[in-house]
Amino acid sequence: MTSAPTPSVYDVVVVGAGPAGSCMAKLLALRGRRVLLVDPLGSHHGRSEVVAPTALPLFDGAGVASILEDSIVSRRCLGIKRHRADSMSATDEFFRYPGGRGYVVDRTRFDDKMRKCAADAGADFVQGRLRRVNYQEGSYRSSIGMGPSTMTACSDIVVDATGRPASVGRRLGADRIVSETLLATRRDDPDELSNVGVGPVWLQIQGSAERWSYQVAGPDGRRQTWEIAKRKSKKGVARAVDASSARLSRAAGEKWVAVGDAAASFDPITSQGLANAFSTALVAAGAILSPRGLDMEAADLYSQAVGLTFANSERGR
């Protein structure tokens, strides 16, 4: 008979090591909290993502702005060129905005850098998948599968940074409310392997009433084309990812909080992915580190703020 594994004790367990989760782990570890960061890894789709100038203060606040200057991770983006099927077009130049700089980020490399930042700050990392999470007698017990073995981590607080699945928040009673079901499909582009140089590039967007697509060259010089359309299932569609506009019915509760796409996820056309990751992580970490901590009043206020931000974004979209 095999005995149950001895639980490891942490102040905070962060499930998901994307930008939001790694940012949370970094901020909390720097302030002396014992943090465990958990992620199965291997789920990237080689996607490039645009960072608009309005998001740059959030990178500064998270202490990771220097990553954007690494040419392996990002390249400069001059702005957005939008083209519609009805022949209307518009150009949005980033130099007109405060900060004046935009970037195209290779998410795989960026996320690797963010995990390293968390580790350098003192957070522990485990490659594994959350199997169960239970709240008992004032603390959480998280069961983490690591291949054939299982680890149990006890913590005062658990953070859902699992992305669009929001697997922690939903396990703890929140519902995922979908505003519009969208699927992003990476289209085979005969020019994808063409090197387009290392200089600044534009994000090209083409749209119609039923679907839209974007094309951009990443730091490696390769051009990517993604098509976003209404579709209910990824079944039978290669190189497809969920791109739906959705949010949790509540983004925080009793000693738990969701950040990034787990709290609210946006249509890629809004270019809010990384901005949302860092803004929610900064606010949630601030609540945890405050003298009162993540009490129910803070959880309610945070949930309301996430809901209002999502509603405002949907009106603009």
PDB file of C-alpha atoms in Angstrom:
ATOM      1  CA  MET A   1       0.000   0.000   0.000  1.00  0.00           C
ATOM      2  CA  THR A   2       1.411   3.396  -1.045  1.00  0.00           C
ATOM      3  CA  SER A   3       1.030   6.300   1.372  1.00  0.00           C
ATOM      4  CA  ALA A   4      -0.414   9.596   0.203  1.00  0.00           C
ATOM      5  CA  PRO A   5       2.200  12.204  -0.792  1.00  0.00           C
ATOM      6  CA  THR A   6       3.088  14.759   1.877  1.00  0.00           C
ATOM      7  CA  PRO A   7       1.464  18.081   0.978  1.00  0.00           C
ATOM      8  CA  SER A   8       3.763  20.978   0.083  1.00  0.00           C
ATOM      9  CA  VAL A   9       2.762  24.219   1.768  1.00  0.00           C
ATOM     10  CA  TYR A  10       2.640  27.555  -0.066  1.00  0.00           C
ATOM     11  CA  ASP A  11       1.050  30.940   0.425  1.00  0.00           C
ATOM     12  CA  VAL A  12      -0.240  30.979  -3.166  1.00  0.00           C
ATOM     13  CA  VAL A  13      -0.622  28.355  -5.886  1.00  0.00           C
ATOM     14  CA  VAL A  14      -0.829  29.848  -9.387  1.00  0.00           C
ATOM     15  CA  VAL A  15      -2.277  27.476 -11.988  1.00  0.00           C
ATOM     16  CA  GLY A  16      -1.152  28.455 -15.489  1.00  0.00           C
ATOM     17  CA  ALA A  17       2.215  29.926 -16.504  1.00  0.00           C
ATOM     18  CA  GLY A  18       1.170  32.217 -19.321  1.00  0.00           C
ATOM     19  CA  PRO A  19       1.916  35.950 -18.996  1.00  0.00           C
ATOM     20  CA  ALA A  20      -0.788  36.549 -16.364  1.00  0.00           C
ATOM     21  CA  GLY A  21       0.192  33.590 -14.180  1.00  0.00           C
ATOM     22  CA  SER A  22       3.938  34.189 -14.424  1.00  0.00           C
ATOM     23  CA  CYS A  23       3.426  37.879 -13.691  1.00  0.00           C
ATOM     24  CA  MET A  24       1.403  37.023 -10.576  1.00  0.00           C
ATOM     25  CA  ALA A  25       4.038  34.549  -9.410  1.00  0.00           C
ATOM     26  CA  LYS A  26       6.821  37.082  -9.966  1.00  0.00           C
ATOM     27  CA  LEU A  27       5.090  39.949  -8.155  1.00  0.00           C
ATOM     28  CA  LEU A  28       4.106  37.821  -5.163  1.00  0.00           C
ATOM     29  CA  ALA A  29       7.479  36.074  -4.855  1.00  0.00           C
ATOM     30  CA  LEU A  30       9.298  39.408  -4.913  1.00  0.00           C
ATOM     31  CA  ARG A  31       7.269  40.389  -1.848  1.00  0.00           C
ATOM     32  CA  GLY A  32       8.293  37.297   0.054  1.00  0.00           C
ATOM     33  CA  ARG A  33       5.302  35.059  -0.611  1.00  0.00           C
ATOM     34  CA  ARG A  34       5.888  31.332  -1.080  1.00  0.00           C
ATOM     35  CA  VAL A  35       4.534  30.720  -4.584  1.00  0.00           C
ATOM     36  CA  LEU A  36       4.063  27.574  -6.638  1.00  0.00           C
ATOM     37  CA  LEU A  37       3.553  28.040 -10.390  1.00  0.00           C
ATOM     38  CA  VAL A  38       1.970  25.063 -12.178  1.00  0.00           C
ATOM     39  CA  ASP A  39       1.660  24.469 -15.925  1.00  0.00           C
ATOM     40  CA  PRO A  40       1.669  21.406 -18.215  1.00  0.00           C
ATOM     41  CA  LEU A  41       3.525  23.352 -20.961  1.00  0.00           C
ATOM     42  CA  GLY A  42       3.430  22.354 -24.611  1.00  0.00           C
ATOM     43  CA  SER A  43       0.138  24.077 -25.529  1.00  0.00           C
ATOM     44  CA  HIS A  44       1.441  26.890 -27.764  1.00  0.00           C
ATOM     45  CA  HIS A  45       0.397  27.323 -31.378  1.00  0.00           C
ATOM     46  CA  GLY A  46       3.362  29.460 -32.448  1.00  0.00           C
ATOM     47  CA  ARG A  47       1.191  32.565 -32.377  1.00  0.00           C
ATOM     48  CA  SER A  48       2.417  36.133 -32.738  1.00  0.00           C
ATOM     49  CA  GLU A  49       0.599  38.860 -30.809  1.00  0.00           C
ATOM     50  CA  VAL A  50       0.598  42.637 -31.161  1.00  0.00           C
ATOM     51  CA  VAL A  51       1.299  44.944 -28.220  1.00  0.00           C
ATOM     52  CA  ALA A  52      -0.149  48.430 -28.734  1.00  0.00           C
ATOM     53  CA  PRO A  53       1.462  51.554 -27.187  1.00  0.00           C
ATOM     54  CA  THR A  54      -1.379  51.874 -24.680  1.00  0.00           C
ATOM     55  CA  ALA A  55      -0.264  48.584 -23.094  1.00  0.00           C
ATOM     56  CA  LEU A  56       3.359  49.609 -22.489  1.00  0.00           C
ATOM     57  CA  PRO A  57       2.786  51.158 -19.021  1.00  0.00           C
ATOM     58  CA  LEU A  58       1.479  47.761 -17.898  1.00  0.00           C
ATOM     59  CA  PHE A  59       4.729  46.090 -18.984  1.00  0.00           C
ATOM     60  CA  ASP A  60       6.607  48.742 -17.004  1.00  0.00           C
ATOM     61  CA  GLY A  61       4.388  48.148 -13.979  1.00  0.00           C
ATOM     62  CA  ALA A  62       5.035  44.419 -14.159  1.00  0.00           C
ATOM     63  CA  GLY A  63       8.771  45.038 -14.470  1.00  0.00           C
ATOM     64  CA  VAL A  64       9.090  43.156 -17.762  1.00  0.00           C
ATOM     65  CA  ALA A  65       9.340  45.961 -20.346  1.00  0.00           C
ATOM     66  CA  SER A  66      12.933  44.960 -21.133  1.00  0.00           C
ATOM     67  CA  ILE A  67      11.698  41.697 -22.665  1.00  0.00           C
ATOM     68  CA  LEU A  68      10.163  43.698 -25.519  1.00  0.00           C
ATOM     69  CA  GLU A  69      13.624  44.945 -26.488  1.00  0.00           C
ATOM     70  CA  ASP A  70      14.894  41.407 -27.095  1.00  0.00           C
ATOM     71  CA  SER A  71      14.934  40.900 -30.868  1.00  0.00           C
ATOM     72  CA  ILE A  72      14.465  37.151 -30.400  1.00  0.00           C
ATOM     73  CA  VAL A  73      11.143  37.806 -28.667  1.00  0.00           C
ATOM     74  CA  SER A  74       9.684  40.817 -30.463  1.00  0.00           C
ATOM     75  CA  ARG A  75       9.977  43.266 -33.335  1.00  0.00           C
ATOM     76  CA  ARG A  76       8.646  46.757 -33.802  1.00  0.00           C
ATOM     77  CA  CYS A  77       5.115  47.192 -35.183  1.00  0.00           C
ATOM     78  CA  LEU A  78       4.247  50.481 -36.870  1.00  0.00           C
ATOM     79  CA  GLY A  79       0.499  50.141 -36.477  1.00  0.00           C
ATOM     80  CA  ILE A  80      -2.617  48.560 -37.932  1.00  0.00           C
ATOM     81  CA  LYS A  81      -3.929  48.660 -41.488  1.00  0.00           C
ATOM     82  CA  ARG A  82      -7.597  47.681 -41.706  1.00  0.00           C
ATOM     83  CA  HIS A  83      -9.312  46.675 -44.934  1.00  0.00           C
ATOM     84  CA  ARG A  84     -13.014  45.877 -45.299  1.00  0.00           C
ATOM     85  CA  ALA A  85     -14.832  43.958 -47.997  1.00  0.00           C
ATOM     86  CA  ASP A  86     -16.804  47.106 -48.854  1.00  0.00           C
ATOM     87  CA  SER A  87     -13.500  48.767 -49.860  1.00  0.00           C
ATOM     88  CA  MET A  88     -13.336  50.968 -46.759  1.00  0.00           C
ATOM     89  CA  SER A  89      -9.851  51.085 -45.247  1.00  0.00           C
ATOM     90  CA  ALA A  90      -8.094  52.843 -42.389  1.00  0.00           C
ATOM     91  CA  THR A  91      -4.574  53.128 -41.011  1.00  0.00           C
ATOM     92  CA  ASP A  92      -3.895  53.386 -37.298  1.00  0.00           C
ATOM     93  CA  GLU A  93      -0.306  54.572 -36.770  1.00  0.00           C
ATOM     94  CA  PHE A  94       1.134  53.776 -33.342  1.00  0.00           C
ATOM     95  CA  PHE A  95       3.460  56.781 -33.265  1.00  0.00           C
ATOM     96  CA  ARG A  96       0.399  58.987 -32.723  1.00  0.00           C
ATOM     97  CA  TYR A  97      -0.245  57.416 -29.292  1.00  0.00           C
ATOM     98  CA  PRO A  98       1.555  58.086 -25.978  1.00  0.00           C
ATOM     99  CA  GLY A  99       4.611  55.863 -25.945  1.00  0.00           C
ATOM    100  CA  GLY A 100       4.645  55.802 -29.728  1.00  0.00           C
ATOM    101  CA  ARG A 101       5.879  52.215 -30.011  1.00  0.00           C
ATOM    102  CA  GLY A 102       4.186  48.936 -30.784  1.00  0.00           C
ATOM    103  CA  TYR A 103       5.550  45.408 -30.957  1.00  0.00           C
ATOM    104  CA  VAL A 104       4.864  42.006 -32.468  1.00  0.00           C
ATOM    105  CA  VAL A 105       5.597  39.380 -29.825  1.00  0.00           C
ATOM    106  CA  ASP A 106       6.420  35.710 -30.334  1.00  0.00           C
ATOM    107  CA  ARG A 107       4.232  34.264 -27.572  1.00  0.00           C
ATOM    108  CA  THR A 108       6.189  31.035 -27.144  1.00  0.00           C
ATOM    109  CA  ARG A 109       9.447  32.883 -26.483  1.00  0.00           C
ATOM    110  CA  PHE A 110       7.746  35.627 -24.489  1.00  0.00           C
ATOM    111  CA  ASP A 111       6.052  33.124 -22.186  1.00  0.00           C
ATOM    112  CA  ASP A 112       9.378  31.304 -21.679  1.00  0.00           C
ATOM    113  CA  LYS A 113      10.951  34.600 -20.601  1.00  0.00           C
ATOM    114  CA  MET A 114       8.061  35.329 -18.234  1.00  0.00           C
ATOM    115  CA  ARG A 115       8.420  31.926 -16.533  1.00  0.00           C
ATOM    116  CA  LYS A 116      12.114  32.643 -16.040  1.00  0.00           C
ATOM    117  CA  CYS A 117      11.241  36.007 -14.456  1.00  0.00           C
ATOM    118  CA  ALA A 118       8.970  34.206 -11.992  1.00  0.00           C
ATOM    119  CA  ALA A 119      11.658  31.646 -11.171  1.00  0.00           C
ATOM    120  CA  ASP A 120      14.316  34.350 -10.755  1.00  0.00           C
ATOM    121  CA  ALA A 121      11.982  36.115  -8.297  1.00  0.00           C
ATOM    122  CA  GLY A 122      11.849  32.961  -6.167  1.00  0.00           C
ATOM    123  CA  ALA A 123       8.694  31.154  -7.314  1.00  0.00           C
ATOM    124  CA  ASP A 124       8.796  27.356  -7.551  1.00  0.00           C
ATOM    125  CA  PHE A 125       7.704  25.795 -10.836  1.00  0.00           C
ATOM    126  CA  VAL A 126       6.146  22.381 -11.433  1.00  0.00           C
ATOM    127  CA  GLN A 127       5.349  20.967 -14.870  1.00  0.00           C
ATOM    128  CA  GLY A 128       2.009  19.342 -14.268  1.00  0.00           C
ATOM    129  CA  ARG A 129      -1.734  19.567 -14.670  1.00  0.00           C
ATOM    130  CA  LEU A 130      -4.310  20.460 -12.014  1.00  0.00           C
ATOM    131  CA  ARG A 131      -6.544  17.458 -11.301  1.00  0.00           C
ATOM    132  CA  ARG A 132      -8.551  18.656  -8.309  1.00  0.00           C
ATOM    133  CA  VAL A 133      -8.807  21.670  -6.044  1.00  0.00           C
ATOM    134  CA  ASN A 134     -10.754  21.737  -2.767  1.00  0.00           C
ATOM    135  CA  TYR A 135     -11.242  24.381  -0.103  1.00  0.00           C
ATOM    136  CA  GLN A 136     -11.173  22.887   3.383  1.00  0.00           C
ATOM    137  CA  GLU A 137     -10.787  24.509   6.788  1.00  0.00           C
ATOM    138  CA  GLY A 138      -9.490  27.815   5.451  1.00  0.00           C
ATOM    139  CA  SER A 139      -6.985  26.518   2.872  1.00  0.00           C
ATOM    140  CA  TYR A 140      -6.871  24.998  -0.591  1.00  0.00           C
ATOM    141  CA  ARG A 141      -5.572  21.553  -1.454  1.00  0.00           C
ATOM    142  CA  SER A 142      -4.541  21.316  -5.098  1.00  0.00           C
ATOM    143  CA  SER A 143      -3.872  17.897  -6.596  1.00  0.00           C
ATOM    144  CA  ILE A 144      -1.350  18.188  -9.434  1.00  0.00           C
ATOM    145  CA  GLY A 145      -0.715  15.382 -11.882  1.00  0.00           C
ATOM    146  CA  MET A 146       2.891  15.012 -13.062  1.00  0.00           C
ATOM    147  CA  GLY A 147       2.813  12.038 -15.393  1.00  0.00           C
ATOM    148  CA  PRO A 148       2.356   8.896 -13.281  1.00  0.00           C
ATOM    149  CA  SER A 149       2.869  10.760  -9.984  1.00  0.00           C
ATOM    150  CA  THR A 150       0.714  13.242  -8.094  1.00  0.00           C
ATOM    151  CA  MET A 151       1.701  16.209  -5.948  1.00  0.00           C
ATOM    152  CA  THR A 152      -0.546  17.825  -3.345  1.00  0.00           C
ATOM    153  CA  ALA A 153      -0.027  21.527  -2.652  1.00  0.00           C
ATOM    154  CA  CYS A 154      -1.704  23.351   0.229  1.00  0.00           C
ATOM    155  CA  SER A 155      -2.115  27.115  -0.014  1.00  0.00           C
ATOM    156  CA  ASP A 156      -4.016  30.032   1.476  1.00  0.00           C
ATOM    157  CA  ILE A 157      -4.901  31.317  -2.000  1.00  0.00           C
ATOM    158  CA  VAL A 158      -5.236  29.795  -5.459  1.00  0.00           C
ATOM    159  CA  VAL A 159      -4.955  31.793  -8.695  1.00  0.00           C
ATOM    160  CA  ASP A 160      -6.671  30.744 -11.922  1.00  0.00           C
ATOM    161  CA  ALA A 161      -4.394  31.648 -14.824  1.00  0.00           C
ATOM    162  CA  THR A 162      -5.451  28.712 -16.996  1.00  0.00           C
ATOM    163  CA  GLY A 163      -6.561  30.882 -19.921  1.00  0.00           C
ATOM    164  CA  ARG A 164      -9.904  30.546 -21.660  1.00  0.00           C
ATOM    165  CA  PRO A 165     -10.815  27.197 -20.037  1.00  0.00           C
ATOM    166  CA  ALA A 166     -10.844  28.948 -16.619  1.00  0.00           C
ATOM    167  CA  SER A 167     -10.565  25.488 -15.107  1.00  0.00           C
ATOM    168  CA  VAL A 168     -10.002  26.633 -11.508  1.00  0.00           C
ATOM    169  CA  GLY A 169     -12.768  29.239 -11.335  1.00  0.00           C
ATOM    170  CA  ARG A 170     -15.269  26.864 -12.913  1.00  0.00           C
ATOM    171  CA  ARG A 171     -14.316  24.116 -10.466  1.00  0.00           C
ATOM    172  CA  LEU A 172     -14.979  26.584  -7.657  1.00  0.00           C
ATOM    173  CA  GLY A 173     -18.479  27.460  -8.868  1.00  0.00           C
ATOM    174  CA  ALA A 174     -18.106  30.251 -11.431  1.00  0.00           C
ATOM    175  CA  ASP A 175     -19.735  29.973 -14.864  1.00  0.00           C
ATOM    176  CA  ARG A 176     -18.127  30.922 -18.158  1.00  0.00           C
ATOM    177  CA  ILE A 177     -20.399  33.362 -19.987  1.00  0.00           C
ATOM    178  CA  VAL A 178     -19.741  33.451 -23.743  1.00  0.00           C
ATOM    179  CA  SER A 179     -20.625  36.645 -25.562  1.00  0.00           C
ATOM    180  CA  GLU A 180     -19.730  35.323 -29.022  1.00  0.00           C
ATOM    181  CA  THR A 181     -18.277  31.961 -30.024  1.00  0.00           C
ATOM    182  CA  LEU A 182     -15.292  32.463 -32.308  1.00  0.00           C
ATOM    183  CA  LEU A 183     -12.598  30.180 -33.676  1.00  0.00           C
ATOM    184  CA  ALA A 184      -9.166  31.300 -34.870  1.00  0.00           C
ATOM    185  CA  THR A 185      -7.617  29.128 -37.578  1.00  0.00           C
ATOM    186  CA  ARG A 186      -4.057  29.460 -38.782  1.00  0.00           C
ATOM    187  CA  ARG A 187      -4.279  29.529 -42.559  1.00  0.00           C
ATOM    188  CA  ASP A 188      -1.657  27.915 -44.737  1.00  0.00           C
ATOM    189  CA  ASP A 189       0.102  30.791 -46.452  1.00  0.00           C
ATOM    190  CA  PRO A 190       2.472  30.024 -49.352  1.00  0.00           C
ATOM    191  CA  ASP A 191       4.472  33.097 -48.343  1.00  0.00           C
ATOM    192  CA  GLU A 192       4.694  32.114 -44.678  1.00  0.00           C
ATOM    193  CA  LEU A 193       8.238  30.816 -44.985  1.00  0.00           C
ATOM    194  CA  SER A 194       9.384  33.918 -46.827  1.00  0.00           C
ATOM    195  CA  ASN A 195      11.672  36.002 -44.682  1.00  0.00           C
ATOM    196  CA  VAL A 196      10.345  39.572 -44.673  1.00  0.00           C
ATOM    197  CA  GLY A 197      13.357  41.074 -42.962  1.00  0.00           C
ATOM    198  CA  VAL A 198      13.904  42.283 -39.441  1.00  0.00           C
ATOM    199  CA  GLY A 199      12.619  45.854 -39.680  1.00  0.00           C
ATOM    200  CA  PRO A 200       9.297  47.241 -38.403  1.00  0.00           C
ATOM    201  CA  VAL A 201       6.096  45.718 -39.775  1.00  0.00           C
ATOM    202  CA  TRP A 202       2.365  46.442 -39.943  1.00  0.00           C
ATOM    203  CA  LEU A 203      -0.510  44.370 -38.631  1.00  0.00           C
ATOM    204  CA  GLN A 204      -2.796  43.815 -41.625  1.00  0.00           C
ATOM    205  CA  ILE A 205      -6.493  43.200 -40.882  1.00  0.00           C
ATOM    206  CA  GLN A 206      -9.111  42.252 -43.467  1.00  0.00           C
ATOM    207  CA  GLY A 207     -12.765  41.895 -42.555  1.00  0.00           C
ATOM    208  CA  SER A 208     -16.282  41.211 -43.703  1.00  0.00           C
ATOM    209  CA  ALA A 209     -19.618  40.775 -41.956  1.00  0.00           C
ATOM    210  CA  GLU A 210     -19.005  37.066 -41.353  1.00  0.00           C
ATOM    211  CA  ARG A 211     -15.288  36.777 -40.632  1.00  0.00           C
ATOM    212  CA  TRP A 212     -12.024  38.637 -40.401  1.00  0.00           C
ATOM    213  CA  SER A 213      -8.356  37.758 -40.653  1.00  0.00           C
ATOM    214  CA  TYR A 214      -5.045  39.226 -39.654  1.00  0.00           C
ATOM    215  CA  GLN A 215      -1.566  38.870 -41.029  1.00  0.00           C
ATOM    216  CA  VAL A 216       1.693  39.873 -39.397  1.00  0.00           C
ATOM    217  CA  ALA A 217       5.358  38.911 -39.500  1.00  0.00           C
ATOM    218  CA  GLY A 218       6.914  37.790 -36.224  1.00  0.00           C
ATOM    219  CA  PRO A 219      10.437  38.336 -34.887  1.00  0.00           C
ATOM    220  CA  ASP A 220      11.735  35.392 -36.921  1.00  0.00           C
ATOM    221  CA  GLY A 221      10.594  37.114 -40.118  1.00  0.00           C
ATOM    222  CA  ARG A 222       7.916  34.565 -40.925  1.00  0.00           C
ATOM    223  CA  ARG A 223       4.467  35.772 -41.912  1.00  0.00           C
ATOM    224  CA  GLN A 224       1.418  34.406 -40.084  1.00  0.00           C
ATOM    225  CA  THR A 225      -2.193  34.562 -41.249  1.00  0.00           C
ATOM    226  CA  TRP A 226      -5.036  33.807 -38.833  1.00  0.00           C
ATOM    227  CA  GLU A 227      -8.720  33.738 -39.744  1.00  0.00           C
ATOM    228  CA  ILE A 228     -11.376  34.379 -37.095  1.00  0.00           C
ATOM    229  CA  ALA A 229     -14.957  33.297 -37.698  1.00  0.00           C
ATOM    230  CA  LYS A 230     -18.079  32.140 -35.875  1.00  0.00           C
ATOM    231  CA  ARG A 231     -17.842  28.413 -35.296  1.00  0.00           C
ATOM    232  CA  LYS A 232     -19.086  26.225 -32.468  1.00  0.00           C
ATOM    233  CA  SER A 233     -16.427  23.522 -32.435  1.00  0.00           C
ATOM    234  CA  LYS A 234     -12.740  22.963 -33.220  1.00  0.00           C
ATOM    235  CA  LYS A 235     -13.513  19.357 -34.213  1.00  0.00           C
ATOM    236  CA  GLY A 236     -12.019  18.530 -37.587  1.00  0.00           C
ATOM    237  CA  VAL A 237     -10.259  21.890 -37.886  1.00  0.00           C
ATOM    238  CA  ALA A 238      -6.465  21.759 -37.841  1.00  0.00           C
ATOM    239  CA  ARG A 239      -4.392  24.527 -36.221  1.00  0.00           C
ATOM    240  CA  ALA A 240      -7.457  26.092 -34.589  1.00  0.00           C
ATOM    241  CA  VAL A 241      -7.805  27.793 -31.209  1.00  0.00           C
ATOM    242  CA  ASP A 242     -10.707  29.220 -29.241  1.00  0.00           C
ATOM    243  CA  ALA A 243     -10.999  32.989 -29.802  1.00  0.00           C
ATOM    244  CA  SER A 244     -14.396  33.588 -28.193  1.00  0.00           C
ATOM    245  CA  SER A 245     -15.350  36.697 -26.245  1.00  0.00           C
ATOM    246  CA  ALA A 246     -16.158  35.371 -22.787  1.00  0.00           C
ATOM    247  CA  ARG A 247     -15.861  36.060 -19.065  1.00  0.00           C
ATOM    248  CA  LEU A 248     -16.406  34.308 -15.762  1.00  0.00           C
ATOM    249  CA  SER A 249     -19.651  35.055 -13.942  1.00  0.00           C
ATOM    250  CA  ARG A 250     -17.402  36.133 -11.087  1.00  0.00           C
ATOM    251  CA  ALA A 251     -13.637  36.588 -11.427  1.00  0.00           C
ATOM    252  CA  ALA A 252     -12.830  36.049  -7.749  1.00  0.00           C
ATOM    253  CA  GLY A 253     -14.294  34.400  -4.685  1.00  0.00           C
ATOM    254  CA  GLU A 254     -13.292  33.072  -1.292  1.00  0.00           C
ATOM    255  CA  LYS A 255      -9.478  33.201  -1.414  1.00  0.00           C
ATOM    256  CA  TRP A 256      -9.333  32.587  -5.163  1.00  0.00           C
ATOM    257  CA  VAL A 257      -8.929  34.934  -8.115  1.00  0.00           C
ATOM    258  CA  ALA A 258      -8.824  34.554 -11.910  1.00  0.00           C
ATOM    259  CA  VAL A 259      -6.446  36.602 -14.063  1.00  0.00           C
ATOM    260  CA  GLY A 260      -5.833  37.079 -17.775  1.00  0.00           C
ATOM    261  CA  ASP A 261      -7.990  35.111 -20.200  1.00  0.00           C
ATOM    262  CA  ALA A 262      -9.366  33.028 -17.334  1.00  0.00           C
ATOM    263  CA  ALA A 263     -11.109  36.124 -15.946  1.00  0.00           C
ATOM    264  CA  ALA A 264     -12.113  37.606 -19.307  1.00  0.00           C
ATOM    265  CA  SER A 265     -11.055  36.765 -22.844  1.00  0.00           C
ATOM    266  CA  PHE A 266     -11.444  39.025 -25.852  1.00  0.00           C
ATOM    267  CA  ASP A 267     -11.849  38.798 -29.603  1.00  0.00           C
ATOM    268  CA  PRO A 268      -8.252  39.048 -30.944  1.00  0.00           C
ATOM    269  CA  ILE A 269      -9.304  42.069 -33.028  1.00  0.00           C
ATOM    270  CA  THR A 270      -9.185  44.160 -29.833  1.00  0.00           C
ATOM    271  CA  SER A 271      -5.458  43.364 -29.250  1.00  0.00           C
ATOM    272  CA  GLN A 272      -6.091  43.155 -25.507  1.00  0.00           C
ATOM    273  CA  GLY A 273      -4.593  39.771 -24.675  1.00  0.00           C
ATOM    274  CA  LEU A 274      -1.299  40.808 -23.061  1.00  0.00           C
ATOM    275  CA  ALA A 275      -2.704  44.082 -21.746  1.00  0.00           C
ATOM    276  CA  ASN A 276      -5.477  42.178 -19.983  1.00  0.00           C
ATOM    277  CA  ALA A 277      -2.979  39.643 -18.636  1.00  0.00           C
ATOM    278  CA  PHE A 278      -0.841  42.283 -16.955  1.00  0.00           C
ATOM    279  CA  SER A 279      -3.633  44.618 -15.826  1.00  0.00           C
ATOM    280  CA  THR A 280      -5.523  41.832 -14.050  1.00  0.00           C
ATOM    281  CA  ALA A 281      -2.313  40.379 -12.581  1.00  0.00           C
ATOM    282  CA  LEU A 282      -1.229  43.767 -11.205  1.00  0.00           C
ATOM    283  CA  VAL A 283      -4.609  44.430  -9.588  1.00  0.00           C
ATOM    284  CA  ALA A 284      -5.025  40.895  -8.218  1.00  0.00           C
ATOM    285  CA  ALA A 285      -1.479  40.819  -6.817  1.00  0.00           C
ATOM    286  CA  GLY A 286      -2.102  44.219  -5.220  1.00  0.00           C
ATOM    287  CA  ALA A 287      -5.222  42.884  -3.510  1.00  0.00           C
ATOM    288  CA  ILE A 288      -3.391  39.817  -2.178  1.00  0.00           C
ATOM    289  CA  LEU A 289      -0.483  41.924  -0.888  1.00  0.00           C
ATOM    290  CA  SER A 290      -2.686  44.592   0.705  1.00  0.00           C
ATOM    291  CA  PRO A 291      -3.064  44.671   4.520  1.00  0.00           C
ATOM    292  CA  ARG A 292      -6.581  43.237   4.250  1.00  0.00           C
ATOM    293  CA  GLY A 293      -5.615  40.632   1.715  1.00  0.00           C
ATOM    294  CA  LEU A 294      -8.012  39.018  -0.755  1.00  0.00           C
ATOM    295  CA  ASP A 295     -11.156  39.236   1.375  1.00  0.00           C
ATOM    296  CA  MET A 296     -14.656  38.921  -0.055  1.00  0.00           C
ATOM    297  CA  GLU A 297     -15.068  42.696  -0.429  1.00  0.00           C
ATOM    298  CA  ALA A 298     -11.898  42.849  -2.550  1.00  0.00           C
ATOM    299  CA  ALA A 299     -13.066  39.792  -4.515  1.00  0.00           C
ATOM    300  CA  ASP A 300     -16.423  41.440  -5.238  1.00  0.00           C
ATOM    301  CA  LEU A 301     -14.830  44.732  -6.318  1.00  0.00           C
ATOM    302  CA  TYR A 302     -12.379  42.919  -8.570  1.00  0.00           C
ATOM    303  CA  SER A 303     -15.161  40.868 -10.163  1.00  0.00           C
ATOM    304  CA  GLN A 304     -17.175  44.022 -10.824  1.00  0.00           C
ATOM    305  CA  ALA A 305     -14.173  45.744 -12.422  1.00  0.00           C
ATOM    306  CA  VAL A 306     -13.485  42.768 -14.708  1.00  0.00           C
ATOM    307  CA  GLY A 307     -17.163  42.667 -15.722  1.00  0.00           C
ATOM    308  CA  LEU A 308     -17.271  46.398 -16.508  1.00  0.00           C
ATOM    309  CA  THR A 309     -14.051  46.206 -18.533  1.00  0.00           C
ATOM    310  CA  PHE A 310     -15.429  43.286 -20.537  1.00  0.00           C
ATOM    311  CA  ALA A 311     -18.757  45.042 -21.181  1.00  0.00           C
ATOM    312  CA  ASN A 312     -16.981  48.195 -22.348  1.00  0.00           C
ATOM    313  CA  SER A 313     -14.760  46.176 -24.685  1.00  0.00           C
ATOM    314  CA  GLU A 314     -17.748  44.366 -26.170  1.00  0.00           C
ATOM    315  CA  ARG A 315     -19.506  47.680 -26.895  1.00  0.00           C
ATOM    316  CA  GLY A 316     -16.399  48.951 -28.668  1.00  0.00           C
ATOM    317  CA  ARG A 317     -15.946  45.715 -30.628  1.00  0.00           C
TER     318      ARG A 317
END
